[in-house]
Amino acid sequence: MIDGFLFYTSILKKAFRQHAQEISYFLRAKKRYIRDGYLKNNPALFLRKKTHHLERCLFAPHLYSSDTAENAAKEIEKILTEGKELPLEQRKWAQKILQEYKTGIRQNTSVFCPMLINNTARKQPQVTAENLMSLIRQRRSRRIFIDTPLTDSEKTAICQAAQYAPSSCNRQTLYLIFVEERELKDFIASTIPGGHQFFAQAPCILLLLSDAGDFRYPEDRMVPFAEGAAAVQNIYLLCETMGLGCCWGSYTSFGSVDREKEVRNRLKIPDTHLIVASLAIGKSNQFVCEIPRDLPENRFGNNCYGNK
Ligand SMILES: Cc1cc2nc3c(=O)[nH]c(=O)nc-3n(C[C@H](O)[C@H](O)[C@H](O)COP(=O)(O)O)c2cc1C
């Protein structure tokens, strides 16, 4: 009875501490967003984020205060009138959303996506479904590496693979850190609970970060991790095609980074950014056996759970 009580209180204490820390990331990030005029030195990105913001206010007005929408509208108007160099399509989209906000009238509601150009057929992909499925099935978590550093072009490709992953409201909040320096890598490996045995031997440990300032709290608190996961899968697949291998290590600012404060200090991670994933990456010839999956018909239902 006493043991049970201690067990539950220790879980509650841990959860409480963890939630307090989690909230502090989001609050700091919001504060910086509001106070510092964040991203004003990158008007194209700032405009995109603000336009998404206003668009969300239009789609779901019950979720936002009228001040939020009004402030976003003012920021957009200011950037548009300052005449900074901005991509034309983006400028048009911002003007359209601003107009809708001001008039209260939705224009051309058949166009949901701002980047969607009506009446233009999409290009056929060059990769066939068979090729893609074969790559998806061949992908493995690889934990043995050849001691060769990543090249700059490999790093660029990995970064782009992450950037081209889907992101909620097209927020594109991910940042990457390639950790390669020996001593630093040993230290980071020692803070990844599932990576102690092999992360230090990889030529590179990649950390993915997400800027918490873009997300609503608490509604969106899991979204940075979902976006990190989408990027990780892109990186896994790309690595398979480049003779590289990688393995995911559970590593999130929601409690699974050991000595997170020290990690943040040593890597100079802003206290507004969440750590969302880690990967060991490097050249790898390791054969990893096929891990069978359940039959698809056991795993999907039509219009209800299961297939009975
Ligand atoms: C969220 C997540 C966290 C993971 N964390 C670890 C980890 O800490 N250490 C590890 O060796 N593998 C980790 N993995 C890799 C899994 O062990 C691996 O995906 C699984 O065994 C299936 O093997 P496969 O990737 O080759 O298909 C993780 C995978 C996911 C999706």
Coordinates of N, CA, C and O in Angstrom, one line a residue, residues 140-288:
R140 N 16.4 0.4 -43.0 CA 16.6 -0.3 -41.7 C 17.2 0.8 -40.8 O 17.9 1.7 -41.3
S141 N 17.1 0.5 -39.5 CA 17.9 1.3 -38.6 C 19.3 0.6 -38.6 O 19.4 -0.6 -38.3
R142 N 20.3 1.4 -38.8 CA 21.7 0.9 -38.9 C 22.5 1.4 -37.8 O 22.5 2.6 -37.5
R143 N 23.2 0.5 -37.1 CA 23.9 0.9 -35.9 C 25.4 0.6 -35.9 O 26.1 0.8 -34.9
I144 N 25.9 0.2 -37.1 CA 27.4 0.0 -37.2 C 27.8 0.8 -38.4 O 27.2 0.8 -39.5
F145 N 28.9 1.6 -38.2 CA 29.3 2.6 -39.2 C 30.7 2.5 -39.6 O 31.5 2.0 -38.8
I146 N 31.0 3.0 -40.8 CA 32.4 3.1 -41.3 C 32.9 4.5 -40.8 O 32.1 5.5 -40.9
D147 N 34.1 4.6 -40.4 CA 34.6 5.8 -39.8 C 34.9 6.9 -40.9 O 36.1 7.2 -41.1
T148 N 34.0 7.3 -41.6 CA 34.2 8.4 -42.6 C 33.3 9.5 -42.4 O 32.1 9.3 -42.2
P149 N 33.8 10.7 -42.3 CA 32.9 11.9 -42.0 C 31.9 12.1 -43.2 O 32.2 11.8 -44.3
L150 N 30.8 12.7 -42.8 CA 29.8 13.1 -43.9 C 30.4 14.2 -44.7 O 31.2 15.1 -44.2
T151 N 30.1 14.2 -46.0 CA 30.6 15.3 -46.9 C 29.6 16.5 -46.8 O 28.5 16.3 -46.3
D152 N 30.1 17.6 -47.2 CA 29.2 18.8 -47.2 C 28.0 18.6 -48.0 O 26.9 19.0 -47.6
S153 N 28.1 17.9 -49.2 CA 26.9 17.8 -50.0 C 26.0 16.8 -49.4 O 24.8 16.9 -49.5
E154 N 26.5 15.8 -48.6 CA 25.6 14.9 -47.9 C 24.8 15.6 -46.9 O 23.6 15.4 -46.7
K155 N 25.5 16.5 -46.2 CA 24.9 17.3 -45.1 C 23.8 18.2 -45.7 O 22.7 18.3 -45.1
T156 N 24.1 18.8 -46.8 CA 23.1 19.7 -47.5 C 21.9 18.9 -47.9 O 20.7 19.3 -47.7
A157 N 22.1 17.7 -48.5 CA 21.0 16.9 -48.9 C 20.1 16.4 -47.7 O 18.9 16.4 -47.7
I158 N 20.8 16.1 -46.6 CA 20.1 15.6 -45.4 C 19.2 16.8 -44.9 O 18.0 16.6 -44.5
C159 N 19.8 18.0 -44.9 CA 19.1 19.2 -44.4 C 17.8 19.4 -45.3 O 16.7 19.7 -44.8
Q160 N 18.0 19.3 -46.6 CA 16.9 19.5 -47.5 C 15.8 18.4 -47.3 O 14.6 18.7 -47.4
A161 N 16.3 17.2 -47.1 CA 15.3 16.1 -46.9 C 14.4 16.5 -45.7 O 13.2 16.3 -45.7
A162 N 15.1 17.0 -44.6 CA 14.3 17.4 -43.4 C 13.4 18.6 -43.7 O 12.2 18.6 -43.4
Q163 N 13.9 19.5 -44.5 CA 13.1 20.7 -44.8 C 11.9 20.5 -45.6 O 10.9 21.2 -45.6
Y164 N 12.0 19.4 -46.5 CA 10.9 19.1 -47.4 C 9.9 18.2 -46.8 O 8.9 17.8 -47.4
A165 N 10.0 17.9 -45.5 CA 9.0 17.0 -44.9 C 7.8 17.9 -44.6 O 7.9 19.2 -44.6
P166 N 6.6 17.3 -44.5 CA 5.4 18.1 -44.3 C 5.5 18.8 -42.9 O 6.1 18.3 -42.0
S167 N 4.9 20.0 -42.8 CA 4.9 20.6 -41.5 C 3.5 21.3 -41.3 O 2.9 21.8 -42.3
S168 N 3.1 21.3 -40.1 CA 1.8 21.7 -39.8 C 1.6 23.2 -40.1 O 2.5 24.0 -39.7
C169 N 0.6 23.6 -40.9 CA 0.4 24.9 -41.4 C 1.7 25.5 -42.1 O 1.9 26.7 -42.1
N170 N 2.4 24.6 -42.7 CA 3.7 24.9 -43.4 C 4.6 25.8 -42.5 O 5.2 26.8 -43.0
R171 N 4.7 25.5 -41.3 CA 5.4 26.4 -40.4 C 7.0 26.2 -40.6 O 7.7 27.2 -40.3
Q172 N 7.4 25.1 -41.0 CA 8.8 24.8 -41.3 C 9.7 25.3 -40.2 O 10.5 26.3 -40.3
T173 N 9.6 24.7 -39.1 CA 10.3 25.2 -37.9 C 11.6 24.4 -37.5 O 12.2 24.7 -36.5
L174 N 12.0 23.5 -38.4 CA 13.1 22.6 -37.9 C 14.5 23.2 -38.2 O 14.7 23.9 -39.2
Y175 N 15.4 22.9 -37.3 CA 16.8 23.3 -37.4 C 17.6 22.1 -37.1 O 17.2 21.2 -36.3
L176 N 18.8 22.0 -37.7 CA 19.6 20.8 -37.6 C 21.0 21.1 -37.0 O 21.6 22.1 -37.3
I177 N 21.5 20.2 -36.1 CA 22.9 20.3 -35.7 C 23.6 19.0 -36.0 O 23.2 17.9 -35.5
F178 N 24.7 19.1 -36.7 CA 25.5 17.9 -37.0 C 26.6 17.9 -36.0 O 27.5 18.8 -36.0
V179 N 26.6 16.9 -35.1 CA 27.7 16.9 -34.1 C 28.7 15.9 -34.5 O 28.4 14.7 -34.7
E180 N 30.0 16.4 -34.7 CA 31.0 15.5 -35.3 C 32.3 15.5 -34.5 O 33.1 14.6 -34.5
E181 N 32.5 16.6 -33.7 CA 33.7 16.7 -32.9 C 33.7 15.6 -31.8 O 32.7 15.4 -31.1
R182 N 34.9 14.9 -31.8 CA 35.0 13.7 -31.0 C 34.4 13.7 -29.6 O 33.5 13.0 -29.2
E183 N 35.0 14.7 -28.8 CA 34.6 14.8 -27.4 C 33.2 15.2 -27.2 O 32.4 14.6 -26.4
L184 N 32.7 16.1 -28.1 CA 31.3 16.6 -28.0 C 30.4 15.4 -28.3 O 29.3 15.2 -27.7
K185 N 30.8 14.7 -29.3 CA 29.9 13.5 -29.8 C 29.8 12.5 -28.6 O 28.7 12.0 -28.4
D186 N 31.0 12.2 -28.0 CA 30.9 11.3 -26.8 C 30.0 11.8 -25.8 O 29.2 11.0 -25.2
F187 N 30.0 13.1 -25.5 CA 29.2 13.6 -24.5 C 27.7 13.5 -24.9 O 26.8 13.0 -24.1
I188 N 27.4 13.9 -26.1 CA 26.0 13.9 -26.6 C 25.5 12.4 -26.6 O 24.4 12.1 -26.1
A189 N 26.3 11.5 -27.0 CA 25.9 10.1 -27.1 C 25.6 9.6 -25.6 O 24.6 8.8 -25.5
S190 N 26.3 10.1 -24.7 CA 26.0 9.7 -23.3 C 24.7 10.2 -22.7 O 24.3 9.8 -21.7
T191 N 24.1 11.2 -23.4 CA 22.9 11.7 -23.0 C 21.6 11.2 -23.7 O 20.5 11.7 -23.5
I192 N 21.9 10.3 -24.7 CA 20.8 9.7 -25.4 C 20.5 8.3 -24.8 O 21.3 7.4 -25.0
P193 N 19.4 8.2 -24.1 CA 19.2 7.0 -23.3 C 19.3 5.7 -24.1 O 19.9 4.8 -23.7
G194 N 18.8 5.7 -25.4 CA 18.9 4.4 -26.2 C 20.1 4.4 -27.1 O 20.1 3.6 -28.0
G195 N 21.0 5.3 -26.9 CA 22.1 5.4 -27.8 C 23.5 5.2 -27.2 O 24.5 5.4 -27.9
H196 N 23.5 4.9 -25.9 CA 24.8 4.8 -25.2 C 25.8 3.8 -25.9 O 27.0 4.1 -26.0
Q197 N 25.2 2.7 -26.4 CA 26.1 1.7 -26.9 C 26.8 2.0 -28.2 O 27.8 1.5 -28.6
F198 N 26.1 2.8 -29.1 CA 26.6 2.9 -30.4 C 26.6 4.4 -31.0 O 27.3 4.6 -32.0
F199 N 26.0 5.3 -30.4 CA 25.9 6.7 -31.0 C 27.3 7.3 -31.1 O 27.6 8.0 -32.1
A200 N 28.1 7.1 -30.1 CA 29.5 7.7 -30.2 C 30.3 7.2 -31.3 O 31.2 7.8 -31.8
Q201 N 30.0 5.9 -31.8 CA 30.8 5.4 -32.9 C 30.4 5.8 -34.2 O 31.0 5.6 -35.2
A202 N 29.3 6.5 -34.3 CA 28.8 7.0 -35.6 C 29.6 8.2 -36.0 O 30.0 9.0 -35.1
P203 N 30.0 8.4 -37.3 CA 30.7 9.6 -37.7 C 30.0 10.9 -37.3 O 30.6 11.9 -37.0
C204 N 28.7 10.8 -37.2 CA 27.9 12.1 -36.9 C 26.7 11.8 -36.1 O 26.0 10.8 -36.3
I205 N 26.4 12.6 -35.1 CA 25.1 12.6 -34.4 C 24.3 13.8 -34.9 O 24.8 15.0 -34.8
L206 N 23.1 13.6 -35.4 CA 22.3 14.7 -35.9 C 21.2 15.0 -34.9 O 20.5 14.0 -34.5
L207 N 21.1 16.2 -34.5 CA 20.0 16.6 -33.6 C 19.0 17.4 -34.4 O 19.4 18.3 -35.2
L208 N 17.7 17.2 -34.2 CA 16.7 18.1 -34.8 C 16.1 18.9 -33.8 O 15.7 18.4 -32.7
L209 N 15.9 20.2 -34.1 CA 15.3 21.1 -33.1 C 14.1 21.8 -33.8 O 14.1 21.9 -35.0
S210 N 13.2 22.2 -33.0 CA 12.1 22.9 -33.5 C 11.8 24.2 -32.7 O 11.9 24.1 -31.4
D211 N 11.5 25.3 -33.4 CA 11.3 26.5 -32.7 C 9.9 26.5 -32.1 O 8.9 26.5 -32.9
A212 N 9.8 26.5 -30.8 CA 8.5 26.4 -30.2 C 7.6 27.7 -30.3 O 6.4 27.6 -30.1
G213 N 8.2 28.8 -30.8 CA 7.5 30.0 -30.9 C 6.3 30.0 -31.9 O 5.4 30.8 -31.8
D214 N 6.3 29.1 -32.8 CA 5.3 29.0 -33.8 C 4.1 28.3 -33.4 O 3.1 28.3 -34.1
F215 N 4.1 27.6 -32.3 CA 3.0 26.7 -32.0 C 2.1 27.2 -30.9 O 2.6 27.9 -30.0
R216 N 0.9 26.8 -31.0 CA -0.1 27.2 -29.9 C 0.2 26.2 -28.8 O 0.5 25.1 -29.0
Y217 N 0.0 26.7 -27.6 CA 0.2 25.8 -26.4 C -1.1 25.9 -25.6 O -1.6 27.0 -25.4
P218 N -1.7 24.8 -25.1 CA -1.1 23.5 -25.2 C -1.6 22.7 -26.4 O -1.1 21.6 -26.6
E219 N -2.5 23.2 -27.2 CA -3.1 22.4 -28.3 C -2.0 21.8 -29.2 O -2.2 20.6 -29.6
D220 N -1.0 22.5 -29.5 CA 0.0 22.1 -30.5 C 1.2 21.4 -29.9 O 2.2 21.3 -30.6
R221 N 1.2 21.1 -28.6 CA 2.4 20.8 -28.0 C 3.1 19.5 -28.5 O 4.3 19.4 -28.5
M222 N 2.3 18.6 -29.1 CA 3.0 17.5 -29.7 C 3.4 17.7 -31.2 O 4.2 16.9 -31.7
V223 N 3.0 18.8 -31.8 CA 3.2 18.9 -33.2 C 4.7 19.0 -33.6 O 5.1 18.5 -34.6
P224 N 5.5 19.8 -32.8 CA 6.9 19.8 -33.1 C 7.6 18.4 -33.3 O 8.4 18.2 -34.1
F225 N 7.1 17.5 -32.4 CA 7.7 16.1 -32.4 C 7.2 15.3 -33.6 O 7.9 14.5 -34.2
A226 N 5.9 15.6 -34.0 CA 5.4 15.0 -35.2 C 6.1 15.5 -36.4 O 6.5 14.7 -37.3
E227 N 6.4 16.8 -36.5 CA 7.2 17.3 -37.6 C 8.6 16.7 -37.6 O 9.1 16.4 -38.7
G228 N 9.2 16.6 -36.5 CA 10.5 16.0 -36.4 C 10.5 14.6 -36.9 O 11.4 14.2 -37.7
A229 N 9.4 13.8 -36.6 CA 9.3 12.4 -37.0 C 9.2 12.3 -38.5 O 9.8 11.5 -39.1
A230 N 8.4 13.3 -39.1 CA 8.3 13.3 -40.6 C 9.7 13.5 -41.2 O 10.0 12.9 -42.2
A231 N 10.4 14.4 -40.6 CA 11.7 14.7 -41.2 C 12.7 13.5 -41.0 O 13.5 13.2 -41.9
V232 N 12.6 12.9 -39.9 CA 13.5 11.7 -39.7 C 13.2 10.7 -40.7 O 14.2 10.1 -41.3
Q233 N 12.0 10.4 -41.0 CA 11.7 9.4 -42.0 C 12.3 9.8 -43.4 O 12.9 9.0 -44.1
N234 N 12.1 11.0 -43.8 CA 12.8 11.5 -45.0 C 14.3 11.3 -45.0 O 14.8 10.8 -46.0
I235 N 14.9 11.6 -43.9 CA 16.4 11.4 -43.8 C 16.7 9.9 -43.9 O 17.7 9.5 -44.6
Y236 N 16.0 9.1 -43.2 CA 16.2 7.6 -43.2 C 16.2 7.2 -44.7 O 17.1 6.4 -45.2
L237 N 15.2 7.6 -45.5 CA 15.1 7.1 -46.8 C 16.2 7.6 -47.7 O 16.8 6.9 -48.5
L238 N 16.5 8.9 -47.5 CA 17.6 9.5 -48.3 C 18.9 8.8 -48.0 O 19.7 8.4 -48.9
C239 N 19.2 8.5 -46.7 CA 20.4 7.9 -46.4 C 20.6 6.5 -47.1 O 21.6 6.1 -47.5
E240 N 19.5 5.8 -47.1 CA 19.5 4.5 -47.8 C 20.0 4.6 -49.2 O 20.7 3.8 -49.8
T241 N 19.6 5.7 -49.9 CA 20.0 5.8 -51.3 C 21.4 6.3 -51.5 O 21.9 6.3 -52.6
M242 N 22.0 6.8 -50.4 CA 23.3 7.5 -50.5 C 24.4 6.6 -49.9 O 25.5 7.1 -49.7
G243 N 24.1 5.3 -49.6 CA 25.1 4.5 -48.9 C 25.4 4.8 -47.5 O 26.3 4.4 -46.8
L244 N 24.5 5.7 -47.0 CA 24.6 6.1 -45.5 C 23.6 5.2 -44.8 O 22.7 4.7 -45.4
G245 N 23.8 5.1 -43.5 CA 22.8 4.5 -42.7 C 22.5 5.4 -41.5 O 23.4 6.2 -41.1
C246 N 21.4 5.2 -40.9 CA 21.1 6.0 -39.7 C 20.2 5.2 -38.7 O 19.6 4.2 -39.1
C247 N 20.2 5.6 -37.5 CA 19.4 5.1 -36.5 C 18.8 6.2 -35.6 O 19.6 7.1 -35.1
W248 N 17.5 6.1 -35.4 CA 16.8 7.1 -34.5 C 17.2 6.8 -33.1 O 17.3 5.7 -32.6
G249 N 17.4 7.9 -32.3 CA 17.5 7.7 -30.9 C 16.4 8.6 -30.2 O 16.3 9.8 -30.5
S250 N 15.6 8.0 -29.4 CA 14.6 8.7 -28.6 C 15.3 9.9 -27.9 O 16.2 9.6 -27.1
Y251 N 14.9 11.1 -28.2 CA 15.6 12.2 -27.6 C 14.7 13.4 -27.7 O 14.7 14.1 -28.8
T252 N 13.9 13.7 -26.7 CA 13.0 14.9 -26.9 C 13.0 15.7 -25.6 O 13.2 15.2 -24.5
S253 N 12.8 17.0 -25.8 CA 12.8 17.9 -24.6 C 11.6 17.6 -23.7 O 11.4 18.3 -22.8
F254 N 10.8 16.6 -24.1 CA 9.7 16.2 -23.1 C 10.2 15.1 -22.2 O 9.5 14.1 -22.0
G255 N 11.4 15.2 -21.8 CA 11.9 14.3 -20.7 C 12.9 13.2 -21.1 O 13.3 12.5 -20.2
S256 N 13.2 13.1 -22.4 CA 14.1 12.0 -22.6 C 15.5 12.4 -23.0 O 16.3 11.6 -23.6
V257 N 15.9 13.6 -22.7 CA 17.3 14.0 -22.9 C 18.0 14.1 -21.5 O 17.6 14.8 -20.7
D258 N 19.0 13.2 -21.3 CA 19.7 13.3 -20.1 C 20.5 14.6 -20.0 O 21.1 15.0 -21.0
R259 N 20.6 15.2 -18.8 CA 21.4 16.4 -18.6 C 21.1 17.4 -19.7 O 22.0 18.0 -20.4
E260 N 19.9 17.7 -19.9 CA 19.5 18.6 -21.0 C 20.1 20.0 -20.9 O 20.5 20.6 -21.9
K261 N 20.2 20.5 -19.7 CA 20.7 21.8 -19.5 C 22.2 21.9 -20.1 O 22.5 22.8 -20.8
E262 N 23.0 20.9 -19.7 CA 24.3 20.9 -20.2 C 24.4 20.7 -21.7 O 25.2 21.3 -22.4
V263 N 23.5 19.9 -22.2 CA 23.5 19.7 -23.7 C 23.2 21.0 -24.4 O 23.9 21.4 -25.3
R264 N 22.2 21.7 -23.9 CA 21.8 23.0 -24.4 C 23.0 24.0 -24.4 O 23.3 24.7 -25.4
N265 N 23.7 24.0 -23.2 CA 24.8 25.0 -23.1 C 25.9 24.7 -24.1 O 26.4 25.6 -24.8
R266 N 26.2 23.4 -24.1 CA 27.4 23.1 -25.0 C 27.1 23.2 -26.5 O 28.0 23.5 -27.2
L267 N 25.8 23.0 -26.9 CA 25.5 23.2 -28.3 C 24.9 24.5 -28.6 O 24.5 24.8 -29.7
K268 N 24.8 25.4 -27.6 CA 24.3 26.7 -27.8 C 22.9 26.7 -28.3 O 22.5 27.5 -29.2
I269 N 22.1 25.8 -27.8 CA 20.7 25.7 -28.3 C 19.8 26.8 -27.6 O 19.8 26.8 -26.4
P270 N 19.1 27.6 -28.4 CA 18.3 28.7 -27.7 C 17.3 28.0 -26.8 O 16.7 26.9 -27.1
D271 N 16.9 28.7 -25.7 CA 16.0 28.1 -24.8 C 14.6 28.2 -25.2 O 13.6 28.0 -24.5
T272 N 14.4 28.6 -26.5 CA 13.0 28.7 -27.1 C 12.8 27.5 -28.1 O 11.8 27.4 -28.7
H273 N 13.9 26.7 -28.3 CA 13.8 25.6 -29.2 C 13.7 24.3 -28.5 O 14.5 24.0 -27.6
L274 N 12.9 23.4 -29.0 CA 12.8 22.0 -28.4 C 13.7 21.1 -29.2 O 13.8 21.2 -30.4
I275 N 14.3 20.2 -28.4 CA 15.0 19.1 -29.1 C 13.9 18.0 -29.5 O 13.2 17.6 -28.6
V276 N 13.8 17.7 -30.7 CA 12.7 16.8 -31.1 C 13.2 15.4 -31.6 O 12.4 14.4 -31.6
A277 N 14.4 15.2 -31.9 CA 14.9 13.9 -32.4 C 16.4 13.9 -32.4 O 17.1 14.9 -32.5
S278 N 17.0 12.7 -32.4 CA 18.4 12.5 -32.6 C 18.6 11.3 -33.6 O 17.8 10.4 -33.6
L279 N 19.7 11.4 -34.4 CA 20.0 10.3 -35.3 C 21.5 10.0 -35.3 O 22.3 11.0 -35.3
A280 N 21.9 8.8 -35.3 CA 23.3 8.4 -35.5 C 23.4 8.2 -37.0 O 22.5 7.6 -37.6
I281 N 24.3 8.9 -37.7 CA 24.4 8.8 -39.2 C 25.8 8.6 -39.6 O 26.8 9.1 -39.1
G282 N 26.0 7.8 -40.6 CA 27.3 7.6 -41.2 C 27.3 6.5 -42.4 O 26.2 5.9 -42.6
K283 N 28.4 6.4 -43.1 CA 28.5 5.4 -44.1 C 28.3 4.0 -43.4 O 28.8 3.8 -42.3
S284 N 27.5 3.1 -44.0 CA 27.2 1.9 -43.3 C 27.1 0.8 -44.4 O 26.3 0.9 -45.3
N285 N 27.8 -0.3 -44.2 CA 27.6 -1.5 -45.1 C 26.9 -2.6 -44.3 O 26.8 -3.7 -44.8
Q286 N 26.5 -2.3 -43.1 CA 25.9 -3.3 -42.3 C 24.6 -3.9 -42.9 O 23.8 -3.2 -43.4
F287 N 24.6 -5.3 -42.9 CA 23.4 -5.9 -43.4 C 22.5 -6.1 -42.1 O 22.9 -6.5 -41.1
V288 N 21.2 -5.7 -42.3 CA 20.3 -5.8 -41.2 C 19.1 -6.7 -41.8 O 18.6 -6.4 -42.8

